PDB file of C-alpha atoms in Angstrom:
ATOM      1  CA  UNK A 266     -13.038  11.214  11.604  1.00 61.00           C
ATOM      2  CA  UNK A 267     -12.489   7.768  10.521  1.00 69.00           C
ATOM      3  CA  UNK A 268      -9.199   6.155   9.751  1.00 94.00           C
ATOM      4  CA  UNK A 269      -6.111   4.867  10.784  1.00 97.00           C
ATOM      5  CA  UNK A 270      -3.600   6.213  12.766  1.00 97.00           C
ATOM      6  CA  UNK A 271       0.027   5.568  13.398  1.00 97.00           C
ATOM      7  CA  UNK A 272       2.483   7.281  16.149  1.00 94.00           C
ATOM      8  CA  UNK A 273       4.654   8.343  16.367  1.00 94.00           C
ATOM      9  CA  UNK A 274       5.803   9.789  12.527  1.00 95.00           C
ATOM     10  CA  UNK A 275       9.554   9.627  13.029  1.00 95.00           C
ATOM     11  CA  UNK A 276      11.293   7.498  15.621  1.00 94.00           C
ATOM     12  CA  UNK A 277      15.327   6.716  16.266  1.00 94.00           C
ATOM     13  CA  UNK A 278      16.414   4.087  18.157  1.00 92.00           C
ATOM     14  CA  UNK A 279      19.898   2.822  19.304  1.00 92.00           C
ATOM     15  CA  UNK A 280      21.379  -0.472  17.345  1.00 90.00           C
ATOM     16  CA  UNK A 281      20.141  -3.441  19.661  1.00 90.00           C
ATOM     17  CA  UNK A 282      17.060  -2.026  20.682  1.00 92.00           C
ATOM     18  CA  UNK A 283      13.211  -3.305  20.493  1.00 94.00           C
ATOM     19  CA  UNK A 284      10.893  -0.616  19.327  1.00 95.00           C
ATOM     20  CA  UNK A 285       6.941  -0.403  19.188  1.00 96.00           C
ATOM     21  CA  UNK A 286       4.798   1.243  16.623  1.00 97.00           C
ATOM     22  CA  UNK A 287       1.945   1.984  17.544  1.00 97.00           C
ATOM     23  CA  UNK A 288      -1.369   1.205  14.454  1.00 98.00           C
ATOM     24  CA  UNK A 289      -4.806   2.221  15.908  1.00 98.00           C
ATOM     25  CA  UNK A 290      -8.163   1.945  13.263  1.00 98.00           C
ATOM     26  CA  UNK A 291     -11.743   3.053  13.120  1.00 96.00           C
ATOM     27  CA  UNK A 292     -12.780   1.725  10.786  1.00 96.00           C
ATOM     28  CA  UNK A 293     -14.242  -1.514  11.811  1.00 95.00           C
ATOM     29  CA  UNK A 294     -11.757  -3.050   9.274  1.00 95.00           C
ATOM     30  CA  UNK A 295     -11.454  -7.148  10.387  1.00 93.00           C
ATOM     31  CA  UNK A 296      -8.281  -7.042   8.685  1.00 93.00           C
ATOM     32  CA  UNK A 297      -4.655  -5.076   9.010  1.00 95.00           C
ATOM     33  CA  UNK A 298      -1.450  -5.362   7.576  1.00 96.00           C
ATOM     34  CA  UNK A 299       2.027  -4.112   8.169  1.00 97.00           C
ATOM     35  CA  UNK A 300       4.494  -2.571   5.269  1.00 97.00           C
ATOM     36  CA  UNK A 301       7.325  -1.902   4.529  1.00 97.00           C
ATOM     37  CA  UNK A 302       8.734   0.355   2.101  1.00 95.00           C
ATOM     38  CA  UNK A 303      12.335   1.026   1.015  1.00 93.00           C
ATOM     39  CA  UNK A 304      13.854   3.216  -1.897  1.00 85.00           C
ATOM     40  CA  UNK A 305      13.392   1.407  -5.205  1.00 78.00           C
ATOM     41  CA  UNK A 306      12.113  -1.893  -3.467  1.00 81.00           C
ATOM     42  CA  UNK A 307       8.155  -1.080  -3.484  1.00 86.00           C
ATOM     43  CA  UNK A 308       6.077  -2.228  -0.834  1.00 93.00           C
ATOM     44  CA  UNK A 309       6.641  -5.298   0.978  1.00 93.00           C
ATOM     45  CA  UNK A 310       4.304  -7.157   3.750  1.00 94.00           C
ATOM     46  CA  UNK A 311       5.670  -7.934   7.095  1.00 96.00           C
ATOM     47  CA  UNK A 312       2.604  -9.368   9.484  1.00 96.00           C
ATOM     48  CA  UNK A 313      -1.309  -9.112   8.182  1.00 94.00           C
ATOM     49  CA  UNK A 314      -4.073 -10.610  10.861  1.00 94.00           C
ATOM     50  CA  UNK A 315      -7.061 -11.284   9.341  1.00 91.00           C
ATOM     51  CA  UNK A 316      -9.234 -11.206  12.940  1.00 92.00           C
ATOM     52  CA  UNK A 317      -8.240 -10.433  16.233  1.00 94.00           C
ATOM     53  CA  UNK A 318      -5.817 -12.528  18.109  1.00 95.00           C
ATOM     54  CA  UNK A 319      -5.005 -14.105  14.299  1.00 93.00           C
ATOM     55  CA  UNK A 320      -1.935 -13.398  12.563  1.00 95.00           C
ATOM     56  CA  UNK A 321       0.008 -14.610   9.966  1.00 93.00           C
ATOM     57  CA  UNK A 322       3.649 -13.938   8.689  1.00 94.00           C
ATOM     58  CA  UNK A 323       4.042 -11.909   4.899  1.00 93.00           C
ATOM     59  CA  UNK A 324       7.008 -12.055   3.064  1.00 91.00           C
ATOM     60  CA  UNK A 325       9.800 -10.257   5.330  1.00 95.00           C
ATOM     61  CA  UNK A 326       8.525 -11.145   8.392  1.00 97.00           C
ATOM     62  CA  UNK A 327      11.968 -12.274  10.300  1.00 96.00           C
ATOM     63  CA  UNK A 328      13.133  -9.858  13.384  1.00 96.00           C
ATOM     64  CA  UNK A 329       9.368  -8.412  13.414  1.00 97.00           C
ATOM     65  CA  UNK A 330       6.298  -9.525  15.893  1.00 97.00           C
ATOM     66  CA  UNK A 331       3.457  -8.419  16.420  1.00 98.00           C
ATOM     67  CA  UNK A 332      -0.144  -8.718  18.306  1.00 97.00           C
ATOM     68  CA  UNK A 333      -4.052  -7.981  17.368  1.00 98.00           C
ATOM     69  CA  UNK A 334      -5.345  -8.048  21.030  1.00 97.00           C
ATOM     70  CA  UNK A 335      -8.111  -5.582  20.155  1.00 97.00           C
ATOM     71  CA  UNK A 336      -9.610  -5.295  16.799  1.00 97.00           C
ATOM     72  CA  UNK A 337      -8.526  -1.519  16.164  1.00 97.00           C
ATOM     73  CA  UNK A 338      -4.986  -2.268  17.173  1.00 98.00           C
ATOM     74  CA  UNK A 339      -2.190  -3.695  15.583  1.00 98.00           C
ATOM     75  CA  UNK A 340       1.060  -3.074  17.023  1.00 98.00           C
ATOM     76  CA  UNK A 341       4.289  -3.629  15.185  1.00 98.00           C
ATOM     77  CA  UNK A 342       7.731  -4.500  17.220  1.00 97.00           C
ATOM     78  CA  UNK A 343      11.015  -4.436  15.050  1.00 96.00           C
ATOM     79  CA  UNK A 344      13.688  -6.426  17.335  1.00 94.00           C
ATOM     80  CA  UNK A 345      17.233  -6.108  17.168  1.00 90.00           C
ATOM     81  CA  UNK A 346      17.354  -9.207  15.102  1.00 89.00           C
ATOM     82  CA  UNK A 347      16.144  -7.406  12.003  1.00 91.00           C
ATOM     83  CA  UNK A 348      18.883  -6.581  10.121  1.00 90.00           C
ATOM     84  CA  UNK A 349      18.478  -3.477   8.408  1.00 92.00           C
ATOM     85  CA  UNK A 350      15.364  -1.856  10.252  1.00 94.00           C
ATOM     86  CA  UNK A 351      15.836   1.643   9.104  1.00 95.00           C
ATOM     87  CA  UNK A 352      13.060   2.233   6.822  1.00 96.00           C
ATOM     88  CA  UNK A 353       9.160   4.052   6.325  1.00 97.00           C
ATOM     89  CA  UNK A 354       6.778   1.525   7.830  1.00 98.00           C
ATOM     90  CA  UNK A 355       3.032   1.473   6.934  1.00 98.00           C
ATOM     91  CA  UNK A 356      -0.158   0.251   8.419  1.00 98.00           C
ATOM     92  CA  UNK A 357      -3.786  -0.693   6.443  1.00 97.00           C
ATOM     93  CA  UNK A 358      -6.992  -1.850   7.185  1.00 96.00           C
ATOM     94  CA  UNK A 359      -9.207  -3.615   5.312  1.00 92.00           C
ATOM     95  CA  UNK A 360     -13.161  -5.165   5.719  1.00 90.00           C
ATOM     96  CA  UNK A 361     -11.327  -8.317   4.765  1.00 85.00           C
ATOM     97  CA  UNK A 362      -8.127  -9.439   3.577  1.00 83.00           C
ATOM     98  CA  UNK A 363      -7.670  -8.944  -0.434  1.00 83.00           C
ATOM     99  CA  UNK A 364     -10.067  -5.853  -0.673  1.00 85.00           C
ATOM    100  CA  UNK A 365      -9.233  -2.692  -0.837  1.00 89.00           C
ATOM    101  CA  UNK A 366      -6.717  -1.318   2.088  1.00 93.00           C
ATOM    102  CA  UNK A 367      -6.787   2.149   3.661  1.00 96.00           C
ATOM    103  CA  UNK A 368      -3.271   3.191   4.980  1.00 97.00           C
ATOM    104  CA  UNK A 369      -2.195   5.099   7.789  1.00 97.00           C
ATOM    105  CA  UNK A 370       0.377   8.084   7.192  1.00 96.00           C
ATOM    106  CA  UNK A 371       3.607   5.703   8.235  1.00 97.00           C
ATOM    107  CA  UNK A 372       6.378   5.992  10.536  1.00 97.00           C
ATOM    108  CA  UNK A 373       9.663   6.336   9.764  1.00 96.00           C
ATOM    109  CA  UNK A 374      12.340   4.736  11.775  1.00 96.00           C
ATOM    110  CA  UNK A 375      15.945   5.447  12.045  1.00 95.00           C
ATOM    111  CA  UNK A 376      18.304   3.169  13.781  1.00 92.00           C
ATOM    112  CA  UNK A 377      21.437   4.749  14.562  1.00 89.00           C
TER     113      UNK A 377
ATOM    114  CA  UNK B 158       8.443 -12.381 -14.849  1.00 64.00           C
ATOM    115  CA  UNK B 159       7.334 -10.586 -11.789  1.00 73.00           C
ATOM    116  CA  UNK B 160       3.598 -10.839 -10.796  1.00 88.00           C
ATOM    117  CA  UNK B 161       3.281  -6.942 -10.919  1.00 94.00           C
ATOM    118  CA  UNK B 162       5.179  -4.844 -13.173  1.00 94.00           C
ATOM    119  CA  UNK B 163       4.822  -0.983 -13.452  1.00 94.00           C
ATOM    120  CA  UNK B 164       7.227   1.491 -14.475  1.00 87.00           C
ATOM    121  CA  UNK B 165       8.715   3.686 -12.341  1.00 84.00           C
ATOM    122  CA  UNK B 166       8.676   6.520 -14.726  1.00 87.00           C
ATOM    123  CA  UNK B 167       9.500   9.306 -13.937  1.00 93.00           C
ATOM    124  CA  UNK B 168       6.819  10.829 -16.349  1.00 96.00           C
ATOM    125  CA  UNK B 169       6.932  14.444 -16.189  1.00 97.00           C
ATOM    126  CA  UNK B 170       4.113  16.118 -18.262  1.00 97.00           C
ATOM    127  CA  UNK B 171       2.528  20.089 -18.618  1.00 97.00           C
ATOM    128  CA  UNK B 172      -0.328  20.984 -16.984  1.00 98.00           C
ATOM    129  CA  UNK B 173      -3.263  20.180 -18.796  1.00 98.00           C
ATOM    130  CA  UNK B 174      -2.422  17.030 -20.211  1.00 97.00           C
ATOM    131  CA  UNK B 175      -3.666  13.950 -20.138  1.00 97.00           C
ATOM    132  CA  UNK B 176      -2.004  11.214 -17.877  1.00 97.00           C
ATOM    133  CA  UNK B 177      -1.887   7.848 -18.669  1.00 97.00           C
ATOM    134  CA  UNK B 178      -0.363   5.273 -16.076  1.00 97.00           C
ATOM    135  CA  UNK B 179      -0.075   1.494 -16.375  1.00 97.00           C
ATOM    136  CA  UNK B 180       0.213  -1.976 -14.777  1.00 97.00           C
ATOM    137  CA  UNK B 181       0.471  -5.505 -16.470  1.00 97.00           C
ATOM    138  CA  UNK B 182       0.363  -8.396 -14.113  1.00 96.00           C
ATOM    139  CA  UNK B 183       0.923 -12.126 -14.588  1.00 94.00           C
ATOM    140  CA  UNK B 184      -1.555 -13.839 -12.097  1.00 91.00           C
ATOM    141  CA  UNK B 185      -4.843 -14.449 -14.339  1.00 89.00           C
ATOM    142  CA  UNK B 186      -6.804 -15.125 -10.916  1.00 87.00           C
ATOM    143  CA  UNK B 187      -6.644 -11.356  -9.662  1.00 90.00           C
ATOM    144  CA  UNK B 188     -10.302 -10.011  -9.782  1.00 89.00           C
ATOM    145  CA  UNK B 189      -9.408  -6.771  -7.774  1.00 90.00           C
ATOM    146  CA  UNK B 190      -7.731  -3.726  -8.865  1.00 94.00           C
ATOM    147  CA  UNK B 191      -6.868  -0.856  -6.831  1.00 95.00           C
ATOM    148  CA  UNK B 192      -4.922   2.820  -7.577  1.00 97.00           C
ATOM    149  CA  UNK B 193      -3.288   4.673  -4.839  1.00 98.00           C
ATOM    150  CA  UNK B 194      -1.520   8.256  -4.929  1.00 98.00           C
ATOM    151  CA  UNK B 195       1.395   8.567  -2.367  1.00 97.00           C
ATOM    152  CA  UNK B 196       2.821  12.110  -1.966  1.00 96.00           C
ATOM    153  CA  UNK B 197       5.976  12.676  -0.365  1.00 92.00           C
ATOM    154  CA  UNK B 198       6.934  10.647   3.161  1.00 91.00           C
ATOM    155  CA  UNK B 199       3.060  10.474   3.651  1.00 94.00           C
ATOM    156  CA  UNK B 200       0.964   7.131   3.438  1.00 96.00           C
ATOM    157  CA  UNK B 201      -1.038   6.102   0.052  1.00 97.00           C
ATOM    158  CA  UNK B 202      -4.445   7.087  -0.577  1.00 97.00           C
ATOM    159  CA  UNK B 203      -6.700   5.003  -2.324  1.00 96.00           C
ATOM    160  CA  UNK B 204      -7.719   6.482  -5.364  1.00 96.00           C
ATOM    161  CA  UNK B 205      -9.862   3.836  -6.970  1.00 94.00           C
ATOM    162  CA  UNK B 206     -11.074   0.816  -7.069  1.00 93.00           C
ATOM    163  CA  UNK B 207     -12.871  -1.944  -9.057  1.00 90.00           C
ATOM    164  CA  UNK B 208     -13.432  -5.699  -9.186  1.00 84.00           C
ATOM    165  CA  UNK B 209     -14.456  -6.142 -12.965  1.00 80.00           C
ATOM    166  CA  UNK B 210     -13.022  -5.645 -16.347  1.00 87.00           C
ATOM    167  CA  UNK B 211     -13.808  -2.408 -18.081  1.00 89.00           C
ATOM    168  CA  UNK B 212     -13.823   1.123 -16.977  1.00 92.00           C
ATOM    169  CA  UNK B 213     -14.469   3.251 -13.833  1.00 93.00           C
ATOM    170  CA  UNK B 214     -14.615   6.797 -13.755  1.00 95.00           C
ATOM    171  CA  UNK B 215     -14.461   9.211 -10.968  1.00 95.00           C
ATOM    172  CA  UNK B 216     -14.057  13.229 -11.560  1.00 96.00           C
ATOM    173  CA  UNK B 217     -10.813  13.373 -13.175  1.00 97.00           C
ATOM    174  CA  UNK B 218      -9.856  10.199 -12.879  1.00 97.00           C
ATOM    175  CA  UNK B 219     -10.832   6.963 -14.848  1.00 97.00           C
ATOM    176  CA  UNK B 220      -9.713   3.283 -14.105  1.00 96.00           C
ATOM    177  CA  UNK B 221      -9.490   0.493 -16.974  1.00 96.00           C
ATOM    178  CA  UNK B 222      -8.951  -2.735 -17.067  1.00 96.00           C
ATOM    179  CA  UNK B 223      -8.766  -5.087 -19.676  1.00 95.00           C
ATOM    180  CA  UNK B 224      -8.166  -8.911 -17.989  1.00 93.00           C
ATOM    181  CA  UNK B 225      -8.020 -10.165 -21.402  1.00 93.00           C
ATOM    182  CA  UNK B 226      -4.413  -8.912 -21.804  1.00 94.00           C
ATOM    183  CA  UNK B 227      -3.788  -8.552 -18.012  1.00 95.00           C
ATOM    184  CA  UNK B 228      -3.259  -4.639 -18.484  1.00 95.00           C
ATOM    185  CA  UNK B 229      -4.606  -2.389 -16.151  1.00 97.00           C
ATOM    186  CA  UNK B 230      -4.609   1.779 -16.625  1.00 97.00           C
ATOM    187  CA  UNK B 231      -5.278   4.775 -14.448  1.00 97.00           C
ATOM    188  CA  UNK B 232      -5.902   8.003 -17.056  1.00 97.00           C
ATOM    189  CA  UNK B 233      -5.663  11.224 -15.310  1.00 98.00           C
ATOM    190  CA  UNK B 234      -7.657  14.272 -17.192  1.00 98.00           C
ATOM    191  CA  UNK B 235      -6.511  17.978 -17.298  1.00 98.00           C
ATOM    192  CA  UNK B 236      -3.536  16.998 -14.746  1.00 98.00           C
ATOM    193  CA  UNK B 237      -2.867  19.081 -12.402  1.00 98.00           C
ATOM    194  CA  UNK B 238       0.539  20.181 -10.132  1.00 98.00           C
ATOM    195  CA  UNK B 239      -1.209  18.503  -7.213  1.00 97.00           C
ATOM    196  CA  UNK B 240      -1.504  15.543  -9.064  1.00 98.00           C
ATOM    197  CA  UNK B 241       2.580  14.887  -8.847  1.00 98.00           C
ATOM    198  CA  UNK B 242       3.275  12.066  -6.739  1.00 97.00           C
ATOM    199  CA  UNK B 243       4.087   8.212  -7.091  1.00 96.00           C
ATOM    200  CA  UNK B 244       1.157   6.333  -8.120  1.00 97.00           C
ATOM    201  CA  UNK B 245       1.171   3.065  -7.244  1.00 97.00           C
ATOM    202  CA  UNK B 246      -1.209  -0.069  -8.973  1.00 97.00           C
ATOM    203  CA  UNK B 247      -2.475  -3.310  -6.675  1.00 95.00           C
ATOM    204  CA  UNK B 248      -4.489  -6.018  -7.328  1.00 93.00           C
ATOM    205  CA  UNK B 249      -5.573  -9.046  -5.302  1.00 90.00           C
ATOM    206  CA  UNK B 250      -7.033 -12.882  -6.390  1.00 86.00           C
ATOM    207  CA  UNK B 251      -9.781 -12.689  -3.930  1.00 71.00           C
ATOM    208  CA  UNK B 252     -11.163 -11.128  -0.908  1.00 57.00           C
ATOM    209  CA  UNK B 253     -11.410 -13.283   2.591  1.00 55.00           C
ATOM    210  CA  UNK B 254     -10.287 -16.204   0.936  1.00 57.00           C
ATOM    211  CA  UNK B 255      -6.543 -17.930   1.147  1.00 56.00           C
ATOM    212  CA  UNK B 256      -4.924 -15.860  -0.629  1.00 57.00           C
ATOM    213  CA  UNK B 257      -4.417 -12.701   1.848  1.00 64.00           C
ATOM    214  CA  UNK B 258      -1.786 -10.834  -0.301  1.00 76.00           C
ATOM    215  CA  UNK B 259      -2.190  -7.220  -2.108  1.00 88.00           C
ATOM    216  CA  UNK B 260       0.662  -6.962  -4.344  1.00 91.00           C
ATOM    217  CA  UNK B 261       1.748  -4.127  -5.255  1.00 93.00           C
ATOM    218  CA  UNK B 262       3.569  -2.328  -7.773  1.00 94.00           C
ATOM    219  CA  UNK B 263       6.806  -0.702  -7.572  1.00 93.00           C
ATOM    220  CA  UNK B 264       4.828   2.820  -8.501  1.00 95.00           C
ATOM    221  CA  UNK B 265       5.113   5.501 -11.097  1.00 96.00           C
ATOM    222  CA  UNK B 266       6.926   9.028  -9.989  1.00 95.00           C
ATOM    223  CA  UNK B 267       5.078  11.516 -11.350  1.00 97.00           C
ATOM    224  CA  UNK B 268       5.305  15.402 -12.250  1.00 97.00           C
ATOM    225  CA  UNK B 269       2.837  17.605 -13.633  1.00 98.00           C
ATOM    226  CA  UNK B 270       4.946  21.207 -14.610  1.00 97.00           C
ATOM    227  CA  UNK B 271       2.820  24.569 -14.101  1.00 96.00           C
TER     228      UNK B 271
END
């Protein structure tokens, strides 16, 4: 089956600690994106890369990096210097950036 | 103004009825309009999409758009229980050019009652 996938679903991390989530795609999509979404706030863009090793900085990008070292992966790293990192995080894919984006199921991470 | 506005409802109608769910957006230089369902802690699913003023219909569902008055819809026919979730609108100037960005609005919560 085609899509994108995201692991793991639920993750909690300590206060201070770097954490990985993990955005694989099948799609042959040259573009992916990383979201966030909070309560009330709607969905805002942290990292999109249009090709791979290309990637460019969205709106809340600060205390987030990220790589596109193959084209069906785009891994997302929240640092400790985000502030407030608890939160549902989604990954898309799209033939090119501004079409229409496919989204993976999310992961939601809890920092304690 | 905000580029994207939609409102967040909630809408709660019977089963049956006729849904009607809307976006008006600022930007006159989006040419791509998208509708996604999101259920519950899960991820959004497209639902539709088009690049053109007018209207799109697939199965239940039918897209408008009217770039005239910067006013896009999503009607939902004979609604369904399975139909409640947010709904969420999206639109986009262009596709591989500068402008990258999908935004988004802040979705509509919606029930349909049994």
């Amino acid at each position: 089956d085609g899509g994108i996938t995201q692991s793991p679903k639920y993750l909690f991390r300590k206060e201070g600690q770097n954490v990985t989530l993990s955005c694989e795609q099948n799609l042959n999509h040259d573009a992916m994106y990383w979201y966030r979404q909070d309560p009330g706030q709607g969905l805002r863009l942290i990292y999109y890369s249009q090709i791979v090793n290309d990637f460019q900085k969205g709106d809340i990008a600060e205390g987030y990096s990220v790589s596109r070292e193959k084209k069906e992966s785009f891994p997302l790293t929240v640092t400790s210097a985000q502030k407030n990192p608890t939160a549902f995080y989604l990954c898309a894919s799209s033939f090119t950036v501004g079409t229409e984006a496919f989204f993976g199921q999310g992961t939601r991470l809890t920092v304690v | 103004q905000k580029e994207v506005e939609q409102d967040p409802g909630p809408l709660s109608v019977p089963e049956g009825a006729i849904v009607s769910l809307n976006c008006t957006y600022s930007n006159s230089a989006f040419q791509y309009f998208m509708w996604y369902r999101q259920y519950s802690r899960k991820g959004p699913e497209l639902l539709m999409y088009t690049y053109s003023s007018g209207n799109k219909e697939d199965g239940r569902f039918t897209a408008q758009v009217d770039k005239s008055s910067k006013y896009i819809s999503l009607f939902i026919r004979d609604s369904q229980p399975s139909d409640s979730a947010t709904y969420l609108c999206a639109m986009s100037e262009n596709s591989g050019g500068s402008n990258y960005k999908l935004t988004f609005g802040k979705g509509t919560l919606l029930t349909v009652n049994p």
